[in-house]
CSV table of C-alpha atoms and ligand atoms in Angstrom, one decimal:
chain,number,residue,atom,x,y,z
A,1,MET,CA,38.2,-0.6,-21.8
A,2,ILE,CA,38.3,-3.1,-19.2
A,3,ASN,CA,36.2,-1.0,-17.0
A,4,TYR,CA,33.6,-0.9,-19.9
A,5,PHE,CA,33.5,-4.7,-19.9
A,6,ARG,CA,33.1,-4.8,-15.9
A,7,HIS,CA,30.3,-2.6,-16.1
A,8,HIS,CA,28.0,-3.9,-18.7
A,9,LEU,CA,26.5,-7.1,-18.3
A,10,GLY,CA,25.8,-6.7,-22.4
A,11,ALA,CA,29.5,-6.6,-22.9
A,12,LYS,CA,30.3,-9.5,-20.8
A,13,LEU,CA,27.8,-11.7,-22.5
A,14,LEU,CA,29.6,-10.5,-25.9
A,15,LEU,CA,32.9,-11.6,-24.5
A,16,SER,CA,31.7,-14.9,-23.3
A,17,TYR,CA,30.3,-15.7,-26.6
A,18,LEU,CA,33.2,-14.5,-28.5
A,19,ALA,CA,35.5,-16.7,-25.9
A,20,ILE,CA,33.2,-19.6,-26.9
A,21,VAL,CA,33.9,-19.1,-30.8
A,22,VAL,CA,37.5,-18.7,-30.1
A,23,VAL,CA,37.8,-22.0,-28.5
A,24,GLY,CA,36.1,-23.6,-30.9
A,25,VAL,CA,38.2,-22.5,-33.7
A,26,VAL,CA,41.5,-23.0,-32.2
A,27,ILE,CA,40.1,-26.6,-31.5
A,28,LEU,CA,39.7,-27.1,-34.8
A,29,ILE,CA,42.9,-25.5,-35.9
A,30,LEU,CA,44.5,-28.0,-33.5
A,31,ALA,CA,42.6,-30.7,-34.5
A,32,SER,CA,43.4,-30.4,-38.2
A,33,GLN,CA,46.8,-29.6,-37.4
A,34,PHE,CA,47.5,-33.0,-36.0
A,35,VAL,CA,44.8,-35.5,-36.9
A,36,LEU,CA,44.0,-34.4,-40.6
A,37,PRO,CA,47.5,-35.5,-42.1
A,38,ALA,CA,46.8,-39.0,-40.7
A,39,THR,CA,43.3,-39.5,-41.6
A,40,PHE,CA,43.8,-37.8,-44.9
A,41,SER,CA,46.6,-40.3,-45.9
A,42,ARG,CA,44.4,-43.5,-44.5
A,43,HIS,CA,41.7,-42.2,-46.4
A,44,MET,CA,43.6,-41.6,-49.8
A,45,LEU,CA,45.3,-44.9,-48.9
A,46,GLY,CA,42.3,-46.8,-49.1
A,47,MET,CA,41.0,-44.9,-52.3
A,48,GLY,CA,44.2,-45.7,-54.1
A,49,MET,CA,43.8,-49.5,-53.2
A,50,MET,CA,40.3,-49.3,-54.6
A,51,ASN,CA,41.7,-47.6,-57.8
A,52,GLY,CA,44.4,-50.2,-57.9
A,53,MET,CA,41.8,-53.2,-58.0
A,54,MET,CA,39.7,-51.4,-60.7
A,55,GLY,CA,43.1,-50.9,-63.0
A,56,GLY,CA,43.4,-47.3,-62.4
A,57,GLN,CA,46.5,-45.8,-61.8
A,58,GLY,CA,48.4,-42.4,-60.9
A,59,THR,CA,46.7,-40.9,-57.9
A,60,GLY,CA,48.8,-43.3,-55.5
A,61,SER,CA,52.2,-41.4,-56.4
A,62,PRO,CA,53.6,-39.5,-53.4
A,63,ASP,CA,54.1,-36.4,-55.0
A,64,ALA,CA,50.4,-36.3,-56.1
A,65,MET,CA,49.2,-37.1,-52.7
A,66,ALA,CA,51.2,-34.2,-51.5
A,67,ASN,CA,49.6,-31.6,-53.7
A,68,LEU,CA,46.2,-33.2,-53.2
A,69,TYR,CA,46.6,-32.9,-49.4
A,70,THR,CA,47.8,-29.0,-49.9
A,71,ASP,CA,44.8,-28.2,-51.7
A,72,PHE,CA,42.6,-30.2,-49.6
A,73,ARG,CA,44.1,-28.0,-46.5
A,74,ALA,CA,43.8,-24.7,-48.0
A,75,SER,CA,40.0,-25.3,-48.8
A,76,PHE,CA,39.4,-27.0,-45.2
A,77,ASN,CA,41.3,-23.3,-43.9
A,78,GLU,CA,39.3,-21.3,-46.0
A,79,ALA,CA,35.7,-23.1,-44.9
A,80,LEU,CA,37.1,-23.1,-41.3
A,81,MET,CA,37.4,-19.1,-41.7
A,82,TYR,CA,34.1,-18.5,-43.1
A,83,ALA,CA,32.7,-20.4,-40.5
A,84,ALA,CA,34.6,-18.7,-37.8
A,85,LEU,CA,33.4,-15.3,-38.9
A,86,ALA,CA,29.8,-16.5,-39.3
A,87,ALA,CA,30.2,-18.0,-35.8
A,88,ILE,CA,31.1,-14.5,-34.8
A,89,ILE,CA,28.6,-12.5,-36.3
A,90,VAL,CA,25.5,-15.0,-34.8
A,91,ALA,CA,27.8,-14.4,-31.2
A,92,VAL,CA,27.3,-10.6,-31.8
A,93,ALA,CA,23.8,-10.8,-32.7
A,94,LEU,CA,23.0,-13.1,-30.0
A,95,SER,CA,24.6,-11.3,-27.3
A,96,ILE,CA,22.8,-8.2,-28.8
A,97,TYR,CA,19.4,-9.7,-28.6
A,98,LEU,CA,19.8,-11.4,-25.3
A,99,SER,CA,21.5,-8.5,-23.7
A,100,ARG,CA,18.3,-6.4,-24.7
A,101,SER,CA,16.0,-8.8,-23.2
A,102,VAL,CA,18.0,-9.2,-20.1
A,103,ILE,CA,19.3,-6.0,-19.3
A,104,ALA,CA,16.3,-4.0,-20.2
A,105,PRO,CA,14.0,-5.7,-17.4
A,106,VAL,CA,16.7,-5.5,-14.7
A,107,HIS,CA,17.4,-1.9,-15.8
A,108,ALA,CA,13.7,-1.1,-15.4
A,109,MET,CA,13.8,-2.6,-11.9
A,110,SER,CA,16.8,-0.9,-10.8
A,111,LEU,CA,15.2,2.7,-11.9
A,112,ALA,CA,11.9,1.7,-10.0
A,113,THR,CA,14.1,0.9,-6.8
A,114,GLN,CA,15.5,4.2,-7.1
A,115,SER,CA,12.1,5.7,-7.4
A,116,ILE,CA,10.8,3.7,-4.3
A,117,ALA,CA,14.1,4.9,-2.7
A,118,ASP,CA,13.3,8.3,-3.2
A,119,GLY,CA,9.6,7.9,-1.6
A,120,HIS,CA,7.6,7.4,-4.8
A,121,TYR,CA,5.9,4.0,-3.2
A,122,ASP,CA,3.5,3.8,-6.3
A,123,LYS,CA,6.1,2.9,-8.7
A,124,ARG,CA,5.8,-0.5,-10.3
A,125,VAL,CA,7.5,-2.5,-12.9
A,126,GLN,CA,6.2,-4.4,-16.1
A,127,VAL,CA,6.1,-8.1,-15.9
A,128,GLN,CA,7.3,-9.8,-19.2
A,129,GLY,CA,7.5,-13.5,-19.8
A,130,GLU,CA,7.5,-16.2,-17.3
A,131,ASP,CA,11.4,-16.6,-16.5
A,132,GLU,CA,13.2,-15.7,-13.2
A,133,LEU,CA,13.2,-12.2,-14.1
A,134,ALA,CA,9.4,-11.9,-14.8
A,135,TRP,CA,9.6,-13.6,-11.3
A,136,LEU,CA,11.8,-11.4,-9.8
A,137,ALA,CA,9.6,-8.4,-11.1
A,138,THR,CA,6.7,-10.0,-9.6
A,139,ARG,CA,8.0,-9.9,-6.4
A,140,PHE,CA,9.3,-6.7,-6.8
A,141,ASN,CA,5.8,-5.4,-7.3
A,142,GLN,CA,4.7,-7.1,-4.5
A,143,MET,CA,7.4,-5.9,-1.9
A,144,ALA,CA,6.5,-2.2,-3.1
A,145,GLU,CA,2.7,-2.9,-2.9
A,146,LYS,CA,3.8,-3.7,0.7
A,147,LEU,CA,5.9,-0.6,1.3
A,148,ASP,CA,2.9,1.2,-0.1
A,149,GLN,CA,0.4,0.0,2.3
A,150,VAL,CA,2.8,0.4,5.2
A,151,GLU,CA,3.4,4.1,4.5
A,152,SER,CA,-0.1,4.7,4.1
A,153,MET,CA,-0.7,3.0,7.4
A,154,ARG,CA,1.9,5.2,9.0
A,155,ARG,CA,0.5,8.4,7.3
A,156,ARG,CA,-2.9,7.3,8.5
A,157,LEU,CA,-1.7,6.9,12.3
A,158,ILE,CA,0.0,9.8,12.5
A,159,ALA,CA,-3.2,12.0,11.1
A,160,ASP,CA,-5.2,9.7,13.7
A,161,VAL,CA,-3.2,10.4,16.4
A,162,SER,CA,-2.6,14.0,16.0
A,163,HIS,CA,-6.5,14.2,15.5
A,164,GLU,CA,-7.1,12.4,18.7
A,165,LEU,CA,-4.4,14.6,20.7
A,166,ARG,CA,-5.8,17.5,19.3
A,167,THR,CA,-9.3,17.8,21.0
A,168,PRO,CA,-8.7,17.3,24.6
A,169,LEU,CA,-5.5,19.7,23.9
A,170,THR,CA,-8.2,22.3,22.6
A,171,ALA,CA,-10.3,22.2,25.5
A,172,ILE,CA,-7.5,22.4,28.0
A,173,LYS,CA,-6.2,25.2,26.1
A,174,GLY,CA,-9.7,26.8,25.8
A,175,SER,CA,-10.6,26.7,29.7
A,176,MET,CA,-7.1,27.9,30.6
A,177,GLU,CA,-7.6,30.7,28.2
A,178,GLY,CA,-10.9,31.2,29.5
A,179,LEU,CA,-9.5,31.4,33.3
A,180,MET,CA,-6.8,33.8,32.1
A,181,ASP,CA,-9.4,36.2,30.5
A,182,GLY,CA,-11.5,35.8,33.7
A,183,VAL,CA,-14.5,34.8,31.1
A,184,LEU,CA,-14.3,31.3,33.2
A,185,PRO,CA,-14.9,31.2,37.1
A,186,ALA,CA,-12.1,29.9,38.9
A,187,THR,CA,-14.3,27.3,40.4
A,188,ASN,CA,-13.5,23.6,41.4
A,189,GLU,CA,-15.7,22.4,38.5
A,190,THR,CA,-13.8,24.3,36.1
A,191,PHE,CA,-10.5,22.7,37.5
A,192,PHE,CA,-12.1,19.4,37.1
A,193,GLN,CA,-13.2,19.5,33.8
A,194,ILE,CA,-9.5,20.4,32.8
A,195,HIS,CA,-8.1,17.6,34.9
A,196,ALA,CA,-10.5,15.5,33.0
A,197,GLU,CA,-9.2,16.4,29.8
A,198,ALA,CA,-5.7,16.0,31.0
A,199,ASN,CA,-6.7,12.3,32.2
A,200,ARG,CA,-8.4,11.8,28.8
A,201,LEU,CA,-4.7,12.6,27.3
A,202,ASN,CA,-3.2,10.6,29.7
A,203,ARG,CA,-5.3,7.5,29.0
A,204,LEU,CA,-4.8,7.9,24.9
A,205,VAL,CA,-1.1,8.2,25.4
A,206,ASP,CA,-1.0,4.9,27.6
A,207,ASP,CA,-3.4,3.1,25.3
A,208,LEU,CA,-1.3,4.0,22.4
A,209,GLN,CA,1.8,2.6,24.0
A,210,GLU,CA,0.2,-0.5,24.6
A,211,LEU,CA,-1.1,-0.8,21.5
A,212,SER,CA,2.3,-0.3,19.5
A,213,ARG,CA,3.8,-2.8,22.2
A,214,VAL,CA,1.1,-5.1,21.2
A,215,GLU,CA,1.2,-4.6,17.5
A,216,ALA,CA,5.1,-5.0,17.3
A,217,ARG,CA,4.8,-8.2,19.5
A,218,ALA,CA,7.3,-6.4,21.9
A,219,TYR,CA,6.1,-8.8,24.7
A,220,GLU,CA,6.2,-12.2,25.7
A,221,LEU,CA,3.3,-14.6,26.0
A,222,ASP,CA,3.8,-17.1,28.7
A,223,LEU,CA,1.3,-19.7,27.4
A,224,GLN,CA,0.0,-21.9,30.4
A,225,PRO,CA,-2.8,-24.3,31.0
A,226,LEU,CA,-5.5,-21.7,32.3
A,227,ASP,CA,-8.6,-22.2,34.2
A,228,VAL,CA,-11.4,-20.4,32.0
A,229,VAL,CA,-13.9,-20.7,34.9
A,230,LEU,CA,-11.4,-18.8,37.3
A,231,LEU,CA,-10.6,-16.4,34.6
A,232,ALA,CA,-14.4,-15.4,34.2
A,233,LYS,CA,-14.7,-15.3,38.2
A,234,THR,CA,-11.5,-13.0,38.4
A,235,VAL,CA,-12.7,-10.4,35.9
A,236,ALA,CA,-16.3,-10.5,37.0
A,237,LYS,CA,-15.2,-9.8,40.6
A,238,HIS,CA,-12.8,-7.0,39.9
A,239,LEU,CA,-15.7,-5.3,38.0
A,240,ALA,CA,-18.4,-5.9,40.3
A,241,PRO,CA,-18.3,-2.6,42.2
A,242,GLN,CA,-18.6,-0.5,39.1
A,243,PHE,CA,-21.7,-2.7,37.8
A,244,GLU,CA,-23.2,-2.2,41.4
A,245,SER,CA,-22.8,1.5,41.5
A,246,LYS,CA,-24.3,1.6,37.8
A,247,HIS,CA,-27.2,-0.9,38.8
A,248,ILE,CA,-26.4,-3.4,36.0
A,249,SER,CA,-26.4,-7.2,36.9
A,250,LEU,CA,-23.5,-9.2,36.0
A,251,ASN,CA,-23.7,-12.8,35.2
A,252,LEU,CA,-21.8,-15.8,34.8
A,253,GLU,CA,-23.1,-18.7,32.6
A,254,LEU,CA,-20.3,-21.6,32.6
A,255,GLU,CA,-20.7,-24.7,31.4
A,256,SER,CA,-20.0,-27.8,33.5
A,257,ASP,CA,-16.8,-29.6,32.9
A,258,LEU,CA,-15.0,-26.8,30.9
A,259,PRO,CA,-11.3,-27.7,29.9
A,260,TYR,CA,-8.3,-25.7,30.7
A,261,ALA,CA,-7.2,-23.0,27.8
A,262,LEU,CA,-3.7,-22.4,26.7
A,263,ALA,CA,-3.3,-18.9,27.2
A,264,ASP,CA,-1.3,-16.3,29.1
A,265,GLU,CA,-3.1,-15.5,32.1
A,266,ASP,CA,-2.5,-11.6,32.4
A,267,ARG,CA,-3.1,-11.1,28.7
A,268,ALA,CA,-6.7,-13.2,28.9
A,269,VAL,CA,-7.8,-11.4,31.9
A,270,GLN,CA,-6.9,-8.0,30.0
A,271,VAL,CA,-9.1,-9.2,26.9
A,272,LEU,CA,-11.9,-10.3,29.1
A,273,THR,CA,-11.7,-6.9,31.1
A,274,ASN,CA,-11.9,-5.0,28.1
A,275,LEU,CA,-14.8,-6.6,26.5
A,276,THR,CA,-16.8,-6.6,30.0
A,277,GLY,CA,-15.5,-3.1,30.8
A,278,ASN,CA,-17.2,-2.1,27.2
A,279,ALA,CA,-20.2,-3.6,28.3
A,280,LEU,CA,-20.5,-1.8,31.0
A,281,GLN,CA,-19.7,1.0,29.3
A,282,TYR,CA,-22.5,0.9,26.6
A,283,THR,CA,-25.2,-0.3,29.0
A,284,PRO,CA,-27.7,1.6,30.5
A,285,GLU,CA,-28.6,1.7,33.9
A,286,ASP,CA,-30.4,-1.4,35.0
A,287,GLY,CA,-29.3,-3.5,32.1
A,288,LYS,CA,-28.0,-7.0,32.4
A,289,VAL,CA,-24.3,-8.4,31.1
A,290,THR,CA,-23.6,-11.9,30.9
A,291,ILE,CA,-20.1,-13.3,30.6
A,292,SER,CA,-20.6,-17.0,29.4
A,293,VAL,CA,-17.9,-19.9,28.5
A,294,ARG,CA,-18.3,-22.7,26.4
A,295,GLN,CA,-16.5,-25.6,24.8
A,296,MET,CA,-16.3,-26.3,21.0
A,297,LYS,CA,-14.1,-28.8,19.4
A,298,ASN,CA,-10.8,-27.4,19.6
A,299,GLU,CA,-11.4,-24.3,21.6
A,300,VAL,CA,-13.1,-22.4,24.5
A,301,GLN,CA,-15.4,-19.8,23.4
A,302,ILE,CA,-16.0,-16.9,26.1
A,303,SER,CA,-18.5,-14.4,25.2
A,304,VAL,CA,-19.8,-11.3,27.0
A,305,HIS,CA,-23.2,-10.6,25.9
A,306,ASP,CA,-24.9,-7.1,27.3
A,307,THR,CA,-28.4,-5.6,26.8
A,308,GLY,CA,-27.0,-2.1,26.0
A,309,ILE,CA,-27.1,0.4,23.2
A,310,GLY,CA,-25.9,-2.2,20.5
A,311,LEU,CA,-24.1,-1.6,17.2
A,312,PRO,CA,-25.3,-0.8,13.9
A,313,THR,CA,-25.0,-3.7,11.5
A,314,GLU,CA,-22.8,-1.7,8.9
A,315,HIS,CA,-20.4,-1.0,11.7
A,316,LEU,CA,-19.8,-4.4,13.0
A,317,PRO,CA,-16.8,-5.2,10.9
A,318,GLN,CA,-15.0,-2.0,11.6
A,319,VAL,CA,-15.2,-1.9,15.8
A,320,PHE,CA,-11.8,-3.6,15.9
A,321,ASP,CA,-10.3,-0.9,14.0
A,322,ARG,CA,-7.7,1.4,15.6
A,323,PHE,CA,-9.6,4.7,16.8
A,324,TYR,CA,-12.9,3.4,15.4
A,325,ARG,CA,-16.0,4.5,17.4
A,326,VAL,CA,-19.5,4.0,16.2
A,327,ALA,CA,-20.3,7.6,17.1
A,328,LYS,CA,-17.7,9.6,18.7
A,329,SER,CA,-19.9,11.8,20.6
A,330,ARG,CA,-22.1,8.8,21.8
A,331,SER,CA,-19.3,7.1,23.1
A,332,ARG,CA,-17.5,10.0,24.6
A,333,ASN,CA,-20.6,11.0,26.5
A,334,ALA,CA,-21.1,7.3,27.7
A,335,GLY,CA,-17.5,8.0,29.1
A,336,GLY,CA,-16.0,6.0,26.4
A,337,GLY,CA,-12.4,6.3,25.4
A,338,SER,CA,-10.1,6.5,22.6
A,339,GLY,CA,-11.3,3.5,20.3
A,340,ILE,CA,-8.2,1.5,20.8
A,341,GLY,CA,-9.4,-1.0,23.5
A,342,LEU,CA,-10.9,-3.6,20.9
A,343,THR,CA,-7.6,-3.3,18.7
A,344,ILE,CA,-5.5,-4.1,21.4
A,345,ALA,CA,-7.7,-7.2,22.1
A,346,ARG,CA,-7.9,-8.6,18.5
A,347,ALA,CA,-3.9,-8.2,18.5
A,348,LEU,CA,-4.0,-10.1,21.9
A,349,VAL,CA,-6.3,-12.7,20.9
A,350,GLU,CA,-4.8,-13.4,17.7
A,351,ALA,CA,-1.3,-13.6,19.3
A,352,HIS,CA,-2.7,-16.8,20.8
A,353,GLY,CA,-4.0,-17.9,17.7
A,354,GLY,CA,-7.7,-17.5,18.7
A,355,ARG,CA,-10.5,-15.4,16.9
A,356,ILE,CA,-12.4,-12.6,18.1
A,357,TRP,CA,-15.9,-11.2,16.7
A,358,VAL,CA,-19.1,-9.3,17.4
A,359,GLU,CA,-22.8,-10.0,17.0
A,360,SER,CA,-25.5,-7.5,17.5
A,361,LEU,CA,-29.2,-7.5,16.3
A,362,GLY,CA,-28.7,-3.6,15.5
A,363,GLU,CA,-28.9,-0.6,17.3
A,364,GLY,CA,-30.4,-0.6,21.0
A,365,ARG,CA,-30.6,-4.4,20.8
A,366,GLY,CA,-27.6,-5.4,22.8
A,367,SER,CA,-24.5,-6.9,21.4
A,368,THR,CA,-22.2,-10.0,22.2
A,369,PHE,CA,-18.4,-10.0,21.9
A,370,THR,CA,-16.8,-13.5,21.7
A,371,PHE,CA,-13.0,-14.8,21.4
A,372,THR,CA,-11.8,-18.0,21.5
A,373,LEU,CA,-8.8,-19.6,23.0
A,374,LYS,CA,-7.3,-23.1,22.1
A,375,LYS,CA,-8.1,-25.8,24.5
A,376,VAL,CA,-5.2,-27.8,26.2
A,377,THR,CA,-4.9,-31.0,24.5
X,1,LIG,N1,-20.7,-3.5,24.1
X,1,LIG,C1,-21.0,-2.6,23.4
X,1,LIG,N2,-21.8,-1.9,23.0
X,1,LIG,C2,-22.0,-1.0,22.1
X,1,LIG,N3,-20.9,-0.7,21.2
X,1,LIG,C3,-19.5,-0.8,21.9
X,1,LIG,C4,-19.6,-1.9,22.6
X,1,LIG,N4,-18.1,-2.4,22.6
X,1,LIG,C5,-17.3,-1.4,21.9
X,1,LIG,N5,-18.6,-1.0,21.2
X,1,LIG,C6,-18.1,0.2,19.9
X,1,LIG,O1,-17.0,-0.1,19.6
X,1,LIG,C7,-16.2,1.1,19.6
X,1,LIG,C8,-14.9,0.9,20.0
X,1,LIG,O2,-14.6,0.4,21.2
X,1,LIG,P1,-12.9,0.5,21.9
X,1,LIG,O3,-12.0,-0.3,21.0
X,1,LIG,O4,-13.2,-0.4,23.4
X,1,LIG,O5,-13.2,1.6,22.1
X,1,LIG,P2,-13.8,2.8,23.3
X,1,LIG,O6,-12.2,3.1,24.0
X,1,LIG,O7,-14.4,3.8,22.5
X,1,LIG,O8,-14.3,1.9,24.0
X,1,LIG,C9,-16.8,2.1,20.8
X,1,LIG,O9,-16.6,3.2,20.8
X,1,LIG,C10,-18.0,1.5,20.5
X,1,LIG,O10,-18.8,2.4,19.8
X,2,LIG,MG1,-13.4,0.5,25.3
């Protein structure tokens, strides 16, 4: 019995209402015990005096008074009993009603929680009314929505990664089988191809590791005043040999009086190297790439413009997505990577509190990638 009350909110509610009724009745009984006799005789005395003044007689005798009091007491007790009975009925009805409206949503939520724990992330609860329980249900649904998103992201990631790993693995396996069957000649070229595919795998795994570190913010941003002119020059100098060998000119357009930016130098170099490397990669020979830096109100804008293959407008919003490549064969032939570079760049820029975006007039018409860093104030 005690256990039942301990485990049921409705029973607890009923118990608390009954306790209030009992306390009320006990107080009334006590009050009537101690207060009623005194007040009764005071009132009767008053009435007796009035009767006396009006020439009446009789009611004032002590015997009659005692009888009157006993009658009064009996009718009072009876009334008290009915009132207590009514109060108990109301308490029971109220506790049943309230426990329905409180316990039903709680029950529904606990079922939904169980369902989500079992992996059914699409489970939602109905939101009724506007009280705290409705608020809790709304928050619960938001949490379920978030879990659902995280879960589908995880699924997509695993599918993407397996897909990306499969391509070079299939190539390596195919070449090895060709070698074993004697279909492929054991020449340097064959070994070179296998080695290149193994390298691609290696790069992919490195990129994935970097991406997971960056997305999980598992690194320290060492924010210091950074000379953006020096940043542009460092990256340009570093990539100069590759630009020269592809006969692409690399230019710097730097505004005068550029302020310092607040950034982690290594990370800023990483982002700019990434964008400039892409420009190199997706620009045919004899093209032109320009790194320009300008000053805006609160920020410094660093752009990399190229005269390369450009981007179709419909692809612009997605190029920063993980594994996104405009045309897989196109970027692969152009020596392209896994489509993670820009995802890492965006995560790094956003960690700095900046923005990154791309503009392109269309295919074959070049593209401009721009990111911002906060000015040192
Ligand atoms: N400068 C650019 N010109 C044209 N397309 C680009 C440029 N930079 C990036 N892209 C497109 O965006 C895709 C994603 O870029 P990124 O994340 O760096 O991956 P990838 O490893 O393929 O270079 C590329 O595959 C390419 O299709
Ligand atoms: Mg890239």
